[in-house]
XYZ file of C-alpha atoms in Angstrom:
354
model
C 20.666 37.705 24.536
C 17.791 38.973 26.856
C 17.309 42.243 27.062
C 14.976 43.300 29.702
C 13.000 40.444 29.803
C 11.485 41.522 26.582
C 13.241 40.108 23.613
C 16.424 38.043 22.308
C 18.384 39.267 19.718
C 19.901 36.656 17.192
C 22.891 37.185 14.999
C 22.836 34.909 12.081
C 26.154 33.421 11.447
C 28.308 35.050 9.068
C 26.227 38.365 8.823
C 26.716 40.271 12.273
C 24.888 43.308 10.509
C 21.384 41.642 10.563
C 19.739 41.357 13.604
C 16.683 39.538 14.329
C 14.399 40.040 17.637
C 12.130 37.031 18.528
C 9.750 35.913 21.574
C 11.515 34.196 24.379
C 11.430 30.514 24.334
C 11.463 30.333 20.163
C 12.892 26.640 19.162
C 15.669 26.931 17.188
C 15.579 24.284 14.643
C 18.838 22.659 13.569
C 19.704 23.146 10.164
C 22.101 19.960 10.035
C 19.350 17.582 11.175
C 19.775 13.658 10.099
C 17.733 12.776 7.405
C 15.522 9.646 6.652
C 17.463 6.998 5.191
C 14.763 5.752 3.583
C 14.116 1.688 2.906
C 17.059 -0.299 1.723
C 17.262 -1.526 -1.607
C 15.085 -4.647 -2.174
C 17.378 -7.867 -2.491
C 15.821 -10.929 -4.535
C 15.594 -14.015 -3.178
C 16.452 -17.246 -5.079
C 12.882 -18.294 -5.427
C 12.390 -14.711 -7.022
C 15.211 -15.455 -9.443
C 14.857 -19.651 -10.243
C 11.227 -20.637 -11.323
C 12.369 -24.475 -10.162
C 13.205 -23.362 -6.599
C 10.060 -21.342 -6.179
C 8.446 -24.454 -7.517
C 10.394 -26.386 -4.978
C 9.155 -24.274 -2.214
C 5.510 -24.282 -3.155
C 5.807 -28.250 -3.102
C 7.108 -27.870 0.311
C 4.539 -25.564 1.826
C 1.626 -27.519 0.514
C 3.549 -30.823 1.758
C 3.901 -29.383 5.309
C -0.305 -28.727 4.925
C -0.414 -32.223 4.052
C 1.331 -33.402 7.331
C -0.730 -31.211 9.299
C -3.913 -32.549 7.676
C -2.435 -36.311 8.439
C -1.257 -35.369 12.007
C -5.110 -34.262 12.970
C -6.422 -37.358 11.464
C -3.963 -39.544 13.297
C -4.898 -37.907 16.675
C -8.119 -38.561 16.480
C -7.418 -42.154 15.149
C -4.789 -42.825 18.479
C -7.825 -41.512 20.727
C -9.999 -44.670 19.318
C -7.000 -46.926 18.726
C -5.310 -46.578 22.236
C -8.349 -45.854 24.795
C -7.629 -45.143 28.617
C -8.358 -48.299 30.163
C -8.904 -47.674 34.553
C -6.195 -48.750 36.671
C -3.979 -49.115 33.582
C -1.185 -46.539 33.644
C 0.165 -47.824 30.316
C -2.925 -47.062 28.524
C -2.714 -43.298 29.907
C 0.888 -43.118 28.712
C 0.089 -44.609 25.061
C -3.326 -42.736 24.877
C -1.421 -39.567 25.804
C 1.808 -39.918 23.842
C 0.161 -40.990 20.494
C -2.673 -38.324 20.663
C 0.366 -35.699 21.721
C 2.285 -36.853 18.471
C -0.423 -36.406 16.202
C -1.503 -32.964 17.219
C 2.163 -31.746 17.375
C 2.578 -32.815 13.700
C -0.663 -30.755 13.582
C 0.505 -27.767 14.987
C 3.805 -27.667 13.440
C 2.890 -28.366 10.010
C 0.663 -25.448 9.808
C 3.196 -23.169 11.515
C 6.474 -24.077 9.715
C 4.184 -24.085 6.416
C 2.718 -20.775 6.814
C 6.095 -19.373 7.929
C 7.692 -20.899 4.675
C 5.263 -19.529 2.174
C 5.707 -16.280 3.866
C 9.596 -16.280 3.493
C 9.765 -18.037 -0.036
C 6.916 -17.160 -2.075
C 5.055 -14.494 -0.706
C 6.396 -10.812 -2.221
C 9.052 -9.537 0.437
C 8.941 -5.378 -0.329
C 9.032 -3.577 2.423
C 6.620 -0.623 2.660
C 5.002 2.028 5.174
C 1.579 1.929 6.012
C 0.359 5.266 7.032
C -3.089 4.786 9.504
C -5.181 7.576 9.748
C -7.483 8.365 12.834
C -10.618 9.438 10.889
C -12.548 7.530 8.021
C -10.770 7.950 4.615
C -11.862 9.608 1.282
C -13.384 7.444 -0.930
C -10.342 7.205 -2.726
C -8.658 5.705 -0.034
C -11.176 3.187 0.541
C -10.893 2.220 -3.046
C -7.311 1.965 -2.558
C -7.901 -0.335 0.242
C -9.831 -2.333 -1.801
C -6.817 -2.414 -4.168
C -4.452 -3.521 -1.689
C -6.108 -6.559 -0.793
C -6.432 -7.460 -4.198
C -2.963 -6.865 -4.603
C -2.102 -8.735 -1.342
C -4.108 -11.860 -2.940
C -1.849 -11.386 -6.084
C 1.369 -11.214 -4.213
C 0.798 -13.776 -2.187
C -0.770 -16.313 -4.302
C -3.721 -17.282 -2.409
C -5.764 -17.220 -4.932
C -3.345 -18.464 -7.853
C -1.550 -21.113 -5.846
C -4.846 -23.566 -5.721
C -2.693 -26.554 -4.073
C -1.099 -24.509 -1.166
C -4.844 -22.518 -0.457
C -6.377 -25.885 -0.765
C -4.243 -27.818 1.652
C -4.033 -25.006 4.220
C -7.910 -24.497 4.326
C -8.056 -28.884 4.692
C -5.548 -28.435 7.611
C -7.286 -25.820 9.419
C -10.640 -27.501 8.802
C -9.052 -30.746 10.179
C -6.986 -28.970 12.721
C -9.901 -28.784 15.956
C -11.040 -32.534 15.167
C -8.723 -33.720 17.838
C -10.203 -30.988 20.316
C -13.584 -32.205 19.973
C -13.105 -35.800 20.130
C -11.116 -35.188 23.384
C -13.739 -32.861 24.881
C -16.401 -35.282 24.408
C -14.517 -37.816 25.885
C -14.284 -35.927 29.299
C -17.693 -37.454 30.310
C -18.324 -41.234 31.327
C -19.002 -43.615 28.369
C -23.012 -43.501 27.631
C -23.851 -40.447 30.063
C -24.995 -36.900 29.309
C -22.467 -34.424 30.519
C -24.922 -31.939 31.090
C -27.086 -34.113 33.355
C -23.999 -35.262 35.170
C -22.940 -31.637 36.116
C -26.280 -30.597 37.279
C -26.317 -32.571 40.251
C -23.396 -33.088 42.743
C -22.722 -34.976 45.564
C -24.823 -33.103 48.255
C -28.052 -33.696 49.588
C -30.201 -33.036 52.335
C -28.657 -34.017 55.667
C -25.056 -34.221 54.240
C -22.566 -32.655 56.854
C -20.065 -30.447 55.728
C -16.617 -31.602 56.059
C -12.971 -30.034 55.937
C -11.164 -30.818 52.865
C -9.473 -32.912 52.401
C -9.343 -34.930 55.975
C -13.113 -35.075 55.911
C -13.442 -33.778 59.526
C -17.362 -32.720 60.091
C -17.623 -29.041 61.047
C -19.598 -27.491 63.775
C -21.091 -24.172 63.526
C -19.351 -23.553 66.464
C -15.922 -23.834 64.765
C -16.751 -21.185 61.978
C -15.620 -17.621 63.593
C -16.311 -14.356 61.656
C -14.109 -13.755 59.262
C -13.001 -17.382 58.874
C -12.778 -19.546 55.891
C -13.246 -23.013 55.168
C -12.728 -25.314 51.970
C -15.253 -27.756 52.280
C -16.379 -30.999 50.819
C -19.611 -33.535 51.392
C -18.858 -35.976 54.164
C -17.939 -39.428 52.872
C -17.089 -38.034 49.737
C -13.311 -39.689 49.860
C -15.292 -43.254 50.119
C -17.215 -42.476 46.872
C -16.577 -43.869 43.268
C -15.024 -41.237 41.140
C -13.939 -39.287 43.904
C -12.331 -36.610 42.381
C -14.870 -36.022 39.688
C -17.166 -35.681 42.499
C -14.925 -33.410 44.260
C -14.597 -31.140 41.344
C -18.280 -30.541 41.296
C -18.988 -30.381 44.814
C -16.086 -28.228 46.467
C -17.570 -25.208 48.496
C -16.121 -22.172 50.283
C -17.720 -21.658 53.749
C -17.625 -18.314 55.433
C -18.924 -16.477 58.520
C -19.963 -12.897 58.249
C -22.044 -10.624 60.921
C -25.478 -11.392 60.054
C -26.328 -7.449 59.755
C -23.532 -7.451 56.857
C -25.518 -10.235 54.717
C -27.986 -8.377 52.322
C -30.011 -11.589 51.491
C -33.593 -11.909 49.316
C -36.285 -12.968 51.103
C -36.569 -16.524 49.179
C -33.011 -17.152 50.396
C -33.095 -15.894 54.104
C -32.951 -19.265 55.480
C -30.140 -20.591 53.166
C -27.662 -19.039 55.749
C -27.161 -19.851 59.696
C -26.439 -17.236 61.870
C -24.046 -15.225 59.081
C -22.616 -18.629 58.174
C -22.787 -19.066 54.009
C -21.648 -21.748 51.590
C -20.857 -21.051 48.080
C -19.755 -23.451 45.188
C -15.993 -22.708 44.695
C -15.959 -23.390 41.185
C -16.055 -20.015 38.987
C -18.955 -19.599 36.844
C -16.786 -18.141 33.953
C -14.673 -21.372 32.826
C -14.391 -23.422 36.164
C -11.194 -22.189 37.678
C -11.400 -22.331 41.825
C -12.483 -19.521 43.541
C -10.373 -19.433 46.279
C -9.228 -15.907 47.539
C -11.352 -14.413 50.302
C -10.787 -10.666 51.082
C -11.832 -10.682 54.742
C -12.790 -6.688 54.969
C -14.797 -6.556 51.739
C -16.246 -9.890 51.746
C -15.214 -10.230 47.913
C -14.060 -13.639 46.516
C -11.629 -13.418 43.726
C -10.824 -16.025 41.035
C -7.123 -15.900 40.321
C -7.380 -16.973 36.749
C -9.457 -14.262 34.991
C -9.807 -11.965 38.000
C -13.791 -12.240 38.452
C -15.027 -10.755 41.798
C -17.890 -12.178 43.956
C -19.499 -10.194 46.809
C -20.206 -12.826 49.679
C -22.721 -10.260 51.252
C -24.959 -9.866 48.265
C -25.552 -13.877 46.945
C -21.909 -14.054 45.444
C -22.875 -11.549 42.857
C -20.437 -10.563 39.959
C -18.874 -7.181 40.893
C -16.058 -7.379 38.390
C -14.741 -9.788 35.452
C -15.934 -12.446 32.743
C -18.217 -14.387 35.269
C -21.618 -14.088 33.811
C -23.417 -15.159 36.893
C -23.104 -15.401 40.651
C -21.402 -18.479 42.471
C -24.380 -21.077 43.178
C -25.215 -20.808 47.304
C -25.477 -24.344 48.860
C -28.660 -24.051 51.736
C -27.182 -24.972 54.540
C -28.497 -25.726 58.160
C -27.515 -27.312 61.638
C -28.230 -30.788 62.969
C -28.958 -31.897 66.354
C -25.500 -32.292 67.156
C -24.389 -28.745 66.078
C -22.723 -29.937 62.770
C -23.339 -27.880 59.578
C -25.393 -30.161 57.016
C -26.548 -29.218 53.528
C -30.574 -28.780 53.043
C -30.276 -29.826 49.684
C -28.053 -30.170 46.493
C -27.379 -27.059 44.482
C -30.497 -25.087 43.073
C -28.635 -24.511 39.798
C -25.833 -25.899 37.732
C -22.457 -25.890 39.251
C -19.500 -24.158 37.059
C -19.331 -22.458 33.574
C -22.376 -20.907 32.523
C -22.046 -22.714 28.984
C -23.356 -25.903 30.572
C -26.715 -24.219 31.016
C -27.088 -24.315 27.302
C -28.979 -27.017 26.445
């Protein structure tokens, strides 16, 4: 018990004559703490005891990798054998179905094969890996190399050449359908980079509301308001959706004194009204969230933020460059019009690498 707040007397169990004085707050460690039970005993699998079962599991694994390889090639062949024909819905369905079947086989073959390899053939001894926050000793680093060598031996990656080679082949073939599909996004015989460098905006094109196409007067745009904008006449254009994806714009009005404009771009706005591409410069998501008080635009996909008051400069997130600004003016009837097309490519920065 405590005496005068200075010390505590503890009497050892079974010996009332021995008294030990300790400072207040000293923890008492229990003598009957639960002991670490350790790892359970290792149980051998059927593939560990029966070589025939192990050989059958090995055949299953490389057969699945072969299936993945065949699925990837089938997807590429399906893309060529079932092309999409404009205005033919059946061709779209056949193209999607057969390419999907091929890519499904490619994914499942690699996934199930890798899981079955680990479950049936790789060593499954449980172990504890103690990690240290500092650089290990030379002996520890040498032991790490030995562990990698042991892992190679236990997994059979270096020894089971047929499994290894089929896995490598499946992994090499797997990206091929994606490469073919991405190239097919551009119209036949045209350069996709060149197509993305130009949009439907040109000098004198009126800014219109999306989606009804109604032209916008400068007097309609109040301070703090936001308009989703397309070029006038866009709904009547060929490949309307593709053109809209490049030309979509956000129109906002700030107090003129809140704009910090570069000298060379001061005539790109009109009385505090500015227009910027709605296509994020990260991966092309729609930048559609506007914070009225801070003048920030937010991309909801990966949280890139752009400062409208400073030429849509990137202030947060993975976007690599500001949103392209559309130079605007007002015509004789008071409608907002474009002075020209965008002065830089619209969309993700990787399209500039050409």
